Coordinates of C-alpha atoms in Angstrom, one line a residue:
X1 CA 0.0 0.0 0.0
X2 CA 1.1 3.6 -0.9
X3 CA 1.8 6.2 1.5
X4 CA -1.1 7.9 2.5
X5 CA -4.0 5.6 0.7
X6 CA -5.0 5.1 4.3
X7 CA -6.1 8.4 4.5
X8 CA -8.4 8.4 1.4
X9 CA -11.4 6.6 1.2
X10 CA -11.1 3.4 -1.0
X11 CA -13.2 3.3 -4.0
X12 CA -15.6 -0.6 -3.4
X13 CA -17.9 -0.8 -6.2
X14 CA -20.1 1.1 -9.4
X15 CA -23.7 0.7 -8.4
X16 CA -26.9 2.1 -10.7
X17 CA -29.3 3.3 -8.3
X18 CA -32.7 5.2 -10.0
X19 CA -31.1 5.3 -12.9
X20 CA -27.7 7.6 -11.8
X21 CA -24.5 5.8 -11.5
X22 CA -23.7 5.8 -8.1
X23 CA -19.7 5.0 -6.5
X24 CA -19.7 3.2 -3.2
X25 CA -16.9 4.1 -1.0
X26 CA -15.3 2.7 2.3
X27 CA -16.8 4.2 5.3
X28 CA -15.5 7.5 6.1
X29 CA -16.5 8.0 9.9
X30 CA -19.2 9.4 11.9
X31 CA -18.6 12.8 11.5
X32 CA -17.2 15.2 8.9
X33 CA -14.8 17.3 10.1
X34 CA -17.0 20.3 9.8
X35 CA -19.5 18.5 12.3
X36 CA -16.6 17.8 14.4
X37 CA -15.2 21.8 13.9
X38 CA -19.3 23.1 15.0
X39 CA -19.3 20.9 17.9
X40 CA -15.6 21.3 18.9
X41 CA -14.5 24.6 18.1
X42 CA -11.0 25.4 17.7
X43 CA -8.6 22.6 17.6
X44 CA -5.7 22.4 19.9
X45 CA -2.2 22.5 17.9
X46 CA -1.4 18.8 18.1
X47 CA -4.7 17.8 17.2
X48 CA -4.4 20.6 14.2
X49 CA -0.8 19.6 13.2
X50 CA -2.2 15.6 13.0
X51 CA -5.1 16.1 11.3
X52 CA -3.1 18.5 8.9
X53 CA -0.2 16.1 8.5
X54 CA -3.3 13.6 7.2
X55 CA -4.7 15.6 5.0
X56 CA -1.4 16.6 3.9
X57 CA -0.4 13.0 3.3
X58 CA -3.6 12.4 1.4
X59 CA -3.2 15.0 -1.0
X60 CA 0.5 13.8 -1.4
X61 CA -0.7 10.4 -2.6
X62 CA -3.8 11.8 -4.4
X63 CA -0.9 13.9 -6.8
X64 CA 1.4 10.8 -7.1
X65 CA -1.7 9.0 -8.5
X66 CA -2.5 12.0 -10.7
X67 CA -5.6 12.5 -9.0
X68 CA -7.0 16.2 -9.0
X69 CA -10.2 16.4 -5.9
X70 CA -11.0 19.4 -7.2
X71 CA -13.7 20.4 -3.6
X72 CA -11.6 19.8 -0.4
X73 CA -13.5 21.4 2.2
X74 CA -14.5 20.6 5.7
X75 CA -17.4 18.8 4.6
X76 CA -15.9 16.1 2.9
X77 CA -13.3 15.2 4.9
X78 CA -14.4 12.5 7.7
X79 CA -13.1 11.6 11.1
X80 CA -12.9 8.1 11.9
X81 CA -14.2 6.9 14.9
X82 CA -12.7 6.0 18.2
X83 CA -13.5 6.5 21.7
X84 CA -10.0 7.9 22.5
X85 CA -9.4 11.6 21.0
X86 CA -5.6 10.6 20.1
X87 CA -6.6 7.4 17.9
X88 CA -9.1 10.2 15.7
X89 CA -7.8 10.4 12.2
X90 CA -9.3 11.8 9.1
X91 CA -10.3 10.2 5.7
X92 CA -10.8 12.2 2.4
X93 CA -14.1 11.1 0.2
X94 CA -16.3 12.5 -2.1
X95 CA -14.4 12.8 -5.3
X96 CA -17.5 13.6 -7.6
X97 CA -15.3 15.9 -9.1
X98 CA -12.5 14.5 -9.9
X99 CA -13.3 13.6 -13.4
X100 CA -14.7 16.5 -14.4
X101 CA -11.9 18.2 -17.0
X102 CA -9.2 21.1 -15.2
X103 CA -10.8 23.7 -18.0
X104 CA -13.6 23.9 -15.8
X105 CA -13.3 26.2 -13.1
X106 CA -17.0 27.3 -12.1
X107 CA -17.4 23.6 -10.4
X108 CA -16.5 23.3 -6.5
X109 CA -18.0 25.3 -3.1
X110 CA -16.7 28.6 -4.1
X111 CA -15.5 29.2 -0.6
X112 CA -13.0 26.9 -0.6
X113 CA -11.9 27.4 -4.4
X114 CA -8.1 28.2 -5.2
X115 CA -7.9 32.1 -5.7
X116 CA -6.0 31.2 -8.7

């Protein structure tokens, strides 16, 4: 396993549901970490600099697979379960963007768009 694929949610299987195709991932946790953020508030800076170095470490081996997310936000970033605060870890998913071509720039939450 690549460094990193631990931290993105594993693409299972193609499903047609209603007629829409329909991409079952692996589970990415209770909470997103916007939930978590609301309920939380401000993270301390270990628990900021681990869940940063995860994300960090996603996006590293999303790039080596030539894999563009294109909406990284909060909202789509889960944090796995645990009942001790230290074993938390987050998990990217929702890449329903990712196929769409790098010409088109209106897609994403414009919040969290690249100013570029």
């Amino acid at each position: 396993m690549r460094a990193g694929v631990d931290r993105v949610a594993h693409f299972i299987e193609k499903r047609e549901i209603a007629g829409r195709t329909c991409l079952l991932v692996q589970f990415a946790g209770d909470h997103t970490l916007a939930e978590t953020l609301r309920a939380e508030g401000t993270l301390s800076l270990d628990y900021a600099r681990r869940w940063g170095d995860d994300l960090l470490t996603a996006l590293r081996s999303l790039e080596e697979a030539g894999i563009q997310h294109r909406d990284i936000k909060p909202a789509n970033i889960g944090s796995t379960s645990g009942t001790e605060k230290s074993k938390k870890r987050l998990l990217l998913f929702d890449f329903s963007l990712s196929s769409r071509p790098a010409n088109e720039l209106g897609i994403g939450t414009p919040a969290y768009k690249d100013p570029e």
